[in-house]
mmCIF file of C-alpha atoms in Angstrom:
data_model
loop_
_atom_site.group_PDB
_atom_site.id
_atom_site.type_symbol
_atom_site.label_atom_id
_atom_site.label_comp_id
_atom_site.label_asym_id
_atom_site.label_seq_id
_atom_site.Cartn_x
_atom_site.Cartn_y
_atom_site.Cartn_z
ATOM 1 C CA MET A 10 2.362 -12.170 24.626
ATOM 2 C CA GLU A 11 1.316 -10.015 27.586
ATOM 3 C CA THR A 12 -2.156 -8.510 27.440
ATOM 4 C CA VAL A 13 -2.770 -4.886 26.502
ATOM 5 C CA ALA A 14 -6.168 -3.510 25.487
ATOM 6 C CA PRO A 15 -6.634 -3.578 21.672
ATOM 7 C CA ALA A 16 -7.357 0.164 21.603
ATOM 8 C CA MET A 17 -4.063 0.758 23.405
ATOM 9 C CA ASP A 18 -2.260 -1.500 20.914
ATOM 10 C CA LEU A 19 -3.742 0.600 18.096
ATOM 11 C CA VAL A 20 -2.195 3.771 19.542
ATOM 12 C CA LEU A 21 1.088 2.127 20.538
ATOM 13 C CA GLY A 22 1.535 0.260 17.245
ATOM 14 C CA ALA A 23 0.807 3.328 15.131
ATOM 15 C CA SER A 24 3.101 5.523 17.251
ATOM 16 C CA ALA A 25 5.966 3.027 17.221
ATOM 17 C CA CYS A 26 5.870 2.547 13.450
ATOM 18 C CA CYS A 27 5.577 6.276 12.745
ATOM 19 C CA LEU A 28 8.634 6.897 14.913
ATOM 20 C CA ALA A 29 10.558 4.188 13.056
ATOM 21 C CA CYS A 30 9.426 5.679 9.711
ATOM 22 C CA VAL A 31 11.170 8.984 10.431
ATOM 23 C CA PHE A 32 14.514 7.175 10.601
ATOM 24 C CA THR A 33 14.009 4.745 7.713
ATOM 25 C CA ASN A 34 12.230 6.936 5.125
ATOM 26 C CA PRO A 35 15.464 7.878 3.253
ATOM 27 C CA LEU A 36 16.052 4.169 2.615
ATOM 28 C CA GLU A 37 12.462 3.886 1.363
ATOM 29 C CA VAL A 38 13.153 6.656 -1.187
ATOM 30 C CA VAL A 39 16.264 4.839 -2.440
ATOM 31 C CA LYS A 40 14.472 1.481 -2.519
ATOM 32 C CA THR A 41 11.588 2.933 -4.560
ATOM 33 C CA ARG A 42 13.964 4.432 -7.149
ATOM 34 C CA LEU A 43 15.900 1.161 -7.481
ATOM 35 C CA GLN A 44 12.704 -0.859 -7.901
ATOM 36 C CA LEU A 45 11.473 1.432 -10.682
ATOM 37 C CA GLN A 46 14.813 1.677 -12.476
ATOM 38 C CA GLY A 47 14.846 -0.273 -15.748
ATOM 39 C CA GLU A 48 11.108 -0.952 -15.604
ATOM 40 C CA LEU A 49 10.216 -3.674 -18.152
ATOM 41 C CA GLN A 50 13.653 -3.363 -19.800
ATOM 42 C CA ALA A 51 16.289 -6.069 -20.077
ATOM 43 C CA ARG A 52 19.364 -5.634 -17.915
ATOM 44 C CA GLY A 53 22.058 -3.596 -19.630
ATOM 45 C CA THR A 54 19.682 -1.760 -21.964
ATOM 46 C CA TYR A 55 18.977 1.257 -19.735
ATOM 47 C CA PRO A 56 21.082 3.862 -17.917
ATOM 48 C CA ARG A 57 21.595 3.064 -14.233
ATOM 49 C CA HIS A 58 21.298 6.303 -12.298
ATOM 50 C CA TYR A 59 21.152 4.438 -8.995
ATOM 51 C CA ARG A 60 23.812 1.859 -8.154
ATOM 52 C CA GLY A 61 23.827 0.348 -4.689
ATOM 53 C CA LEU A 62 22.903 1.931 -1.406
ATOM 54 C CA MET A 63 25.521 4.618 -0.750
ATOM 55 C CA ALA A 64 25.827 5.713 -4.380
ATOM 56 C CA SER A 65 22.026 5.948 -4.600
ATOM 57 C CA ILE A 66 21.816 8.067 -1.448
ATOM 58 C CA VAL A 67 24.385 10.448 -2.926
ATOM 59 C CA ALA A 68 22.526 10.484 -6.255
ATOM 60 C CA VAL A 69 19.231 11.391 -4.563
ATOM 61 C CA ALA A 70 20.888 14.103 -2.458
ATOM 62 C CA ARG A 71 22.569 15.633 -5.519
ATOM 63 C CA ALA A 72 19.407 15.612 -7.623
ATOM 64 C CA ASP A 73 16.855 16.626 -4.987
ATOM 65 C CA GLY A 74 18.931 18.079 -2.149
ATOM 66 C CA LEU A 75 19.253 16.603 1.328
ATOM 67 C CA CYS A 76 15.535 17.162 1.891
ATOM 68 C CA GLY A 77 14.935 14.848 -1.069
ATOM 69 C CA LEU A 78 15.963 11.948 1.139
ATOM 70 C CA GLN A 79 12.777 12.577 3.137
ATOM 71 C CA LYS A 80 10.466 12.773 0.123
ATOM 72 C CA GLY A 81 7.057 11.338 0.849
ATOM 73 C CA LEU A 82 7.618 11.428 4.618
ATOM 74 C CA ALA A 83 4.193 12.944 5.395
ATOM 75 C CA ALA A 84 2.453 10.310 3.268
ATOM 76 C CA GLY A 85 4.671 7.648 4.817
ATOM 77 C CA LEU A 86 3.691 8.714 8.333
ATOM 78 C CA LEU A 87 0.029 8.738 7.344
ATOM 79 C CA TYR A 88 0.394 5.240 5.904
ATOM 80 C CA GLN A 89 2.243 3.874 8.921
ATOM 81 C CA GLY A 90 -0.316 5.345 11.306
ATOM 82 C CA LEU A 91 -3.333 4.014 9.410
ATOM 83 C CA MET A 92 -1.970 0.642 8.374
ATOM 84 C CA ASN A 93 -0.222 -0.287 11.602
ATOM 85 C CA GLY A 94 -2.916 1.135 13.843
ATOM 86 C CA VAL A 95 -5.435 -1.196 12.197
ATOM 87 C CA ARG A 96 -2.924 -4.057 12.014
ATOM 88 C CA PHE A 97 -1.917 -4.030 15.669
ATOM 89 C CA TYR A 98 -5.517 -3.469 16.793
ATOM 90 C CA CYS A 99 -6.792 -6.475 14.834
ATOM 91 C CA TYR A 100 -3.832 -8.619 15.897
ATOM 92 C CA SER A 101 -4.460 -7.719 19.546
ATOM 93 C CA LEU A 102 -8.130 -8.652 19.169
ATOM 94 C CA ALA A 103 -7.130 -12.016 17.678
ATOM 95 C CA CYS A 104 -4.686 -12.681 20.517
ATOM 96 C CA GLN A 105 -7.321 -11.663 23.067
ATOM 97 C CA ALA A 106 -9.703 -14.172 21.476
ATOM 98 C CA GLY A 107 -7.096 -16.916 21.923
ATOM 99 C CA LEU A 108 -6.233 -17.381 18.237
ATOM 100 C CA SER A 109 -2.511 -17.004 18.926
ATOM 101 C CA GLN A 110 -2.660 -20.094 21.160
ATOM 102 C CA GLN A 111 -3.775 -22.281 18.255
ATOM 103 C CA PRO A 112 -1.291 -23.982 15.891
ATOM 104 C CA GLY A 113 -0.378 -21.435 13.228
ATOM 105 C CA GLY A 114 -2.621 -18.912 14.916
ATOM 106 C CA THR A 115 -0.067 -16.094 15.034
ATOM 107 C CA VAL A 116 0.575 -16.470 11.293
ATOM 108 C CA VAL A 117 -3.136 -16.341 10.448
ATOM 109 C CA ALA A 118 -3.779 -13.448 12.829
ATOM 110 C CA GLY A 119 -0.811 -11.503 11.456
ATOM 111 C CA ALA A 120 -1.841 -12.115 7.835
ATOM 112 C CA VAL A 121 -5.491 -11.108 8.321
ATOM 113 C CA ALA A 122 -4.556 -8.066 10.398
ATOM 114 C CA GLY A 123 -2.014 -7.060 7.760
ATOM 115 C CA ALA A 124 -4.542 -7.402 4.930
ATOM 116 C CA LEU A 125 -7.048 -5.151 6.705
ATOM 117 C CA GLY A 126 -4.332 -2.611 7.487
ATOM 118 C CA ALA A 127 -3.149 -2.601 3.867
ATOM 119 C CA ILE A 128 -6.648 -1.861 2.584
ATOM 120 C CA VAL A 129 -7.121 1.048 4.988
ATOM 121 C CA GLY A 130 -3.670 2.513 4.324
ATOM 122 C CA SER A 131 -3.564 1.946 0.551
ATOM 123 C CA PRO A 132 -4.329 5.541 -0.579
ATOM 124 C CA ALA A 133 -1.502 6.874 1.578
ATOM 125 C CA TYR A 134 0.938 4.274 0.193
ATOM 126 C CA LEU A 135 -0.130 5.136 -3.356
ATOM 127 C CA VAL A 136 0.727 8.806 -2.816
ATOM 128 C CA LYS A 137 3.937 7.992 -0.918
ATOM 129 C CA THR A 138 5.235 5.851 -3.784
ATOM 130 C CA GLN A 139 4.449 8.464 -6.424
ATOM 131 C CA LEU A 140 6.016 11.291 -4.418
ATOM 132 C CA GLN A 141 9.191 9.303 -3.741
ATOM 133 C CA ALA A 142 9.576 8.450 -7.436
ATOM 134 C CA GLN A 143 9.473 12.125 -8.450
ATOM 135 C CA THR A 144 12.784 13.766 -9.287
ATOM 136 C CA VAL A 145 14.501 15.890 -11.934
ATOM 137 C CA ALA A 146 14.168 14.656 -15.522
ATOM 138 C CA ALA A 147 17.829 13.626 -15.804
ATOM 139 C CA MET A 148 17.495 11.186 -12.873
ATOM 140 C CA ALA A 149 13.874 10.096 -13.379
ATOM 141 C CA VAL A 150 12.911 6.419 -13.186
ATOM 142 C CA GLY A 151 9.395 5.144 -13.649
ATOM 143 C CA HIS A 152 6.412 7.332 -14.455
ATOM 144 C CA GLN A 153 6.523 10.878 -13.059
ATOM 145 C CA HIS A 154 3.237 12.122 -11.582
ATOM 146 C CA HIS A 155 4.288 15.691 -10.691
ATOM 147 C CA HIS A 156 2.366 15.993 -7.423
ATOM 148 C CA GLN A 157 3.038 19.038 -5.259
ATOM 149 C CA SER A 158 1.857 17.708 -1.893
ATOM 150 C CA VAL A 159 0.044 14.835 -0.193
ATOM 151 C CA LEU A 160 -3.307 16.620 -0.205
ATOM 152 C CA GLY A 161 -2.752 17.819 -3.775
ATOM 153 C CA ALA A 162 -2.002 14.258 -4.876
ATOM 154 C CA LEU A 163 -5.118 12.870 -3.178
ATOM 155 C CA GLU A 164 -7.234 15.618 -4.740
ATOM 156 C CA THR A 165 -5.784 15.031 -8.226
ATOM 157 C CA ILE A 166 -6.321 11.273 -8.058
ATOM 158 C CA TRP A 167 -9.875 11.726 -6.732
ATOM 159 C CA ARG A 168 -10.718 14.241 -9.455
ATOM 160 C CA GLN A 169 -9.231 12.256 -12.340
ATOM 161 C CA GLN A 170 -9.946 8.670 -11.303
ATOM 162 C CA GLY A 171 -12.713 8.848 -8.721
ATOM 163 C CA LEU A 172 -12.844 7.139 -5.347
ATOM 164 C CA ALA A 173 -11.703 3.811 -6.791
ATOM 165 C CA GLY A 174 -8.520 5.494 -8.032
ATOM 166 C CA LEU A 175 -7.375 6.034 -4.451
ATOM 167 C CA TRP A 176 -7.307 2.271 -3.995
ATOM 168 C CA ARG A 177 -5.622 1.492 -7.323
ATOM 169 C CA GLY A 178 -2.821 -0.993 -6.683
ATOM 170 C CA VAL A 179 -4.343 -2.381 -3.500
ATOM 171 C CA GLY A 180 -4.283 -5.824 -5.108
ATOM 172 C CA GLY A 181 -0.498 -5.773 -4.833
ATOM 173 C CA ALA A 182 -0.446 -4.163 -1.387
ATOM 174 C CA VAL A 183 -2.640 -6.727 0.355
ATOM 175 C CA PRO A 184 -0.424 -9.798 -0.319
ATOM 176 C CA ARG A 185 2.663 -7.643 0.348
ATOM 177 C CA VAL A 186 1.507 -6.676 3.819
ATOM 178 C CA MET A 187 -0.117 -10.062 4.515
ATOM 179 C CA VAL A 188 3.111 -12.000 4.099
ATOM 180 C CA GLY A 189 5.184 -9.290 5.782
ATOM 181 C CA SER A 190 2.812 -8.942 8.720
ATOM 182 C CA ALA A 191 2.466 -12.690 9.211
ATOM 183 C CA ALA A 192 6.248 -13.128 9.135
ATOM 184 C CA GLN A 193 6.890 -10.131 11.397
ATOM 185 C CA LEU A 194 4.356 -10.746 14.144
ATOM 186 C CA ALA A 195 4.764 -14.531 14.217
ATOM 187 C CA THR A 196 8.574 -14.556 14.170
ATOM 188 C CA PHE A 197 8.899 -11.637 16.599
ATOM 189 C CA ALA A 198 6.749 -13.363 19.213
ATOM 190 C CA SER A 199 8.525 -16.709 18.839
ATOM 191 C CA ALA A 200 12.023 -15.178 18.545
ATOM 192 C CA LYS A 201 11.493 -13.063 21.644
ATOM 193 C CA ALA A 202 10.251 -16.109 23.581
ATOM 194 C CA TRP A 203 13.271 -18.113 22.373
ATOM 195 C CA VAL A 204 15.732 -15.411 23.488
ATOM 196 C CA GLN A 205 14.022 -15.220 26.892
ATOM 197 C CA GLU A 206 14.133 -19.000 27.207
ATOM 198 C CA LYS A 207 17.877 -19.054 26.543
ATOM 199 C CA GLN A 208 18.337 -16.453 29.330
ATOM 200 C CA TRP A 209 21.167 -14.734 27.466
ATOM 201 C CA LEU A 210 19.731 -11.364 28.425
ATOM 202 C CA PRO A 211 17.804 -9.992 31.409
ATOM 203 C CA GLU A 212 14.143 -10.916 30.910
ATOM 204 C CA ASP A 213 12.814 -7.351 31.064
ATOM 205 C CA SER A 214 15.671 -5.800 29.072
ATOM 206 C CA TRP A 215 14.931 -3.878 25.871
ATOM 207 C CA LEU A 216 17.703 -5.993 24.318
ATOM 208 C CA VAL A 217 15.324 -8.975 24.261
ATOM 209 C CA ALA A 218 12.921 -7.080 21.997
ATOM 210 C CA LEU A 219 15.876 -5.834 19.931
ATOM 211 C CA ALA A 220 17.118 -9.400 19.369
ATOM 212 C CA GLY A 221 13.607 -10.556 18.489
ATOM 213 C CA GLY A 222 13.248 -7.709 16.007
ATOM 214 C CA MET A 223 16.581 -8.515 14.349
ATOM 215 C CA ILE A 224 15.564 -12.135 13.793
ATOM 216 C CA SER A 225 12.098 -11.099 12.611
ATOM 217 C CA SER A 226 13.488 -8.600 10.090
ATOM 218 C CA ILE A 227 15.321 -11.336 8.154
ATOM 219 C CA ALA A 228 12.099 -13.301 7.672
ATOM 220 C CA VAL A 229 10.160 -10.172 6.709
ATOM 221 C CA VAL A 230 12.594 -9.094 3.979
ATOM 222 C CA ALA A 231 12.953 -12.598 2.531
ATOM 223 C CA VAL A 232 9.228 -13.084 1.917
ATOM 224 C CA MET A 233 8.188 -9.484 1.309
ATOM 225 C CA THR A 234 10.630 -8.085 -1.264
ATOM 226 C CA PRO A 235 9.101 -9.607 -4.459
ATOM 227 C CA PHE A 236 5.658 -8.338 -3.423
ATOM 228 C CA ASP A 237 7.231 -5.000 -2.527
ATOM 229 C CA VAL A 238 8.649 -4.614 -6.054
ATOM 230 C CA VAL A 239 5.285 -5.511 -7.605
ATOM 231 C CA SER A 240 3.427 -3.154 -5.268
ATOM 232 C CA THR A 241 5.747 -0.253 -6.160
ATOM 233 C CA ARG A 242 5.217 -0.880 -9.881
ATOM 234 C CA LEU A 243 1.424 -1.120 -9.575
ATOM 235 C CA TYR A 244 1.161 2.058 -7.520
ATOM 236 C CA ASN A 245 3.436 4.151 -9.729
ATOM 237 C CA GLN A 246 2.273 3.107 -13.221
ATOM 238 C CA PRO A 247 0.447 5.634 -15.424
ATOM 239 C CA VAL A 248 -3.282 5.181 -15.982
ATOM 240 C CA ASP A 249 -5.596 5.750 -18.931
ATOM 241 C CA GLY A 250 -8.727 7.886 -18.995
ATOM 242 C CA ALA A 251 -10.726 5.123 -17.349
ATOM 243 C CA GLY A 252 -8.262 4.799 -14.484
ATOM 244 C CA ARG A 253 -6.819 1.487 -15.707
ATOM 245 C CA GLY A 254 -3.083 0.829 -15.455
ATOM 246 C CA GLN A 255 -1.252 1.226 -18.746
ATOM 247 C CA LEU A 256 1.593 -1.168 -17.915
ATOM 248 C CA TYR A 257 0.131 -3.871 -15.682
ATOM 249 C CA GLY A 258 -3.283 -5.486 -15.395
ATOM 250 C CA GLY A 259 -2.824 -6.572 -11.794
ATOM 251 C CA LEU A 260 -0.655 -8.603 -9.436
ATOM 252 C CA ALA A 261 -0.239 -11.733 -11.573
ATOM 253 C CA ASN A 262 0.259 -9.775 -14.789
ATOM 254 C CA CYS A 263 2.920 -7.628 -13.135
ATOM 255 C CA LEU A 264 4.778 -10.656 -11.777
ATOM 256 C CA VAL A 265 4.778 -12.340 -15.193
ATOM 257 C CA LYS A 266 5.921 -9.219 -17.065
ATOM 258 C CA ILE A 267 8.786 -8.536 -14.648
ATOM 259 C CA TRP A 268 9.906 -12.185 -14.788
ATOM 260 C CA ARG A 269 9.808 -12.360 -18.601
ATOM 261 C CA GLN A 270 11.194 -8.939 -19.513
ATOM 262 C CA GLU A 271 13.624 -8.242 -16.654
ATOM 263 C CA GLY A 272 14.399 -11.726 -15.350
ATOM 264 C CA PRO A 273 13.551 -13.386 -12.005
ATOM 265 C CA LEU A 274 16.228 -11.466 -10.085
ATOM 266 C CA ALA A 275 14.339 -8.247 -10.867
ATOM 267 C CA LEU A 276 11.812 -9.318 -8.234
ATOM 268 C CA TYR A 277 14.561 -8.629 -5.707
ATOM 269 C CA LYS A 278 15.548 -5.224 -7.069
ATOM 270 C CA GLY A 279 16.589 -2.931 -4.257
ATOM 271 C CA LEU A 280 17.136 -5.875 -1.893
ATOM 272 C CA GLY A 281 20.016 -4.174 -0.077
ATOM 273 C CA PRO A 282 18.155 -0.956 0.686
ATOM 274 C CA ALA A 283 14.997 -3.013 1.262
ATOM 275 C CA TYR A 284 16.721 -4.944 4.043
ATOM 276 C CA LEU A 285 18.452 -1.882 5.426
ATOM 277 C CA ARG A 286 15.069 -0.136 5.431
ATOM 278 C CA LEU A 287 12.779 -3.014 6.462
ATOM 279 C CA GLY A 288 15.354 -4.434 8.864
ATOM 280 C CA PRO A 289 15.778 -1.288 10.992
ATOM 281 C CA HIS A 290 12.091 -0.439 10.554
ATOM 282 C CA THR A 291 11.076 -3.872 11.840
ATOM 283 C CA ILE A 292 13.622 -3.739 14.654
ATOM 284 C CA LEU A 293 12.732 -0.195 15.713
ATOM 285 C CA SER A 294 8.957 -0.553 15.376
ATOM 286 C CA MET A 295 8.840 -3.848 17.285
ATOM 287 C CA LEU A 296 11.250 -2.503 19.914
ATOM 288 C CA PHE A 297 9.269 0.732 20.361
ATOM 289 C CA TRP A 298 5.986 -1.212 20.405
ATOM 290 C CA ASP A 299 7.271 -3.687 22.981
ATOM 291 C CA GLU A 300 8.671 -0.964 25.249
ATOM 292 C CA LEU A 301 5.505 1.154 24.964
ATOM 293 C CA ARG A 302 3.434 -1.900 25.871
ATOM 294 C CA LYS A 303 5.558 -2.383 28.987
ATOM 295 C CA LEU A 304 4.899 1.207 30.004
ATOM 296 C CA ALA A 305 1.180 0.775 29.338
ATOM 297 C CA ARG A 306 1.040 -2.397 31.445
ATOM 298 C CA ARG A 307 2.863 -0.682 34.301
ATOM 299 C CA GLY A 308 0.348 2.167 34.108
ATOM 300 C CA GLN A 309 -2.511 -0.341 34.232
ATOM 301 C CA HIS A 310 -1.009 -2.070 37.276
ATOM 302 C CA GLN A 311 -0.441 1.225 39.080
ATOM 303 C CA GLY A 312 -4.010 2.279 38.275
ATOM 304 C CA THR A 313 -5.309 -0.838 40.007
#
């Protein structure tokens, strides 16, 4: 992959993913509701307010208005900026150090960079999940936190649970982003190289990055969705006075409870919206990132 300064990759990666987030956030709202629906209940024993992608979009719009489809957008943008800024910066450093040239190096670099990004962005993802779950009582799924804003949510969590409360659920976020980041960055680089090798498209065309992003998105969704469901549950669960989760004790406990009480397919709840959200988000973010890097490289060449 062509060289760009790590600091530049931080800015470009964060900007690209924030831009993609604006378009895909409505699908994130729907995905969150579907993943919380029927929490720890056997299939067929709970009312299904959200059924499939289009019906769920309509349900959200009716309950919360059209603006409800962009619930949690500010927190989502904050998360994308923090997480992906750190992720792309660390990945660029690893590539600069030659790690990507080693066997499996892109996977390792992507996983480590993703883990660091997830830790930094965890408080924003916590608030985003809780805001997107909030709705009117008749359509509520999962625990309702009743936050009024991003800053209000951060303040409430800090006051009630302390600093550690802002990172509650990070144990589910780290493996989620690790596997997603490793799959995304590794498959995007190799898929883009493969498309260029086949010479189906002009080498410098944005369509090369688009094709690479489309291939990458399939891998991302396949490995990430079970961790995404677990992460949503861990972030949204109610807590006791000591700040401990009342439903799940952690990643493994959450996985076991979902498997036993809802069945293994529950780990892929919201798969359709998850792909339609993660797919376009992966495609758009990698496309924007790749095109912004081209512009940055041209600027560097012109400056010299």
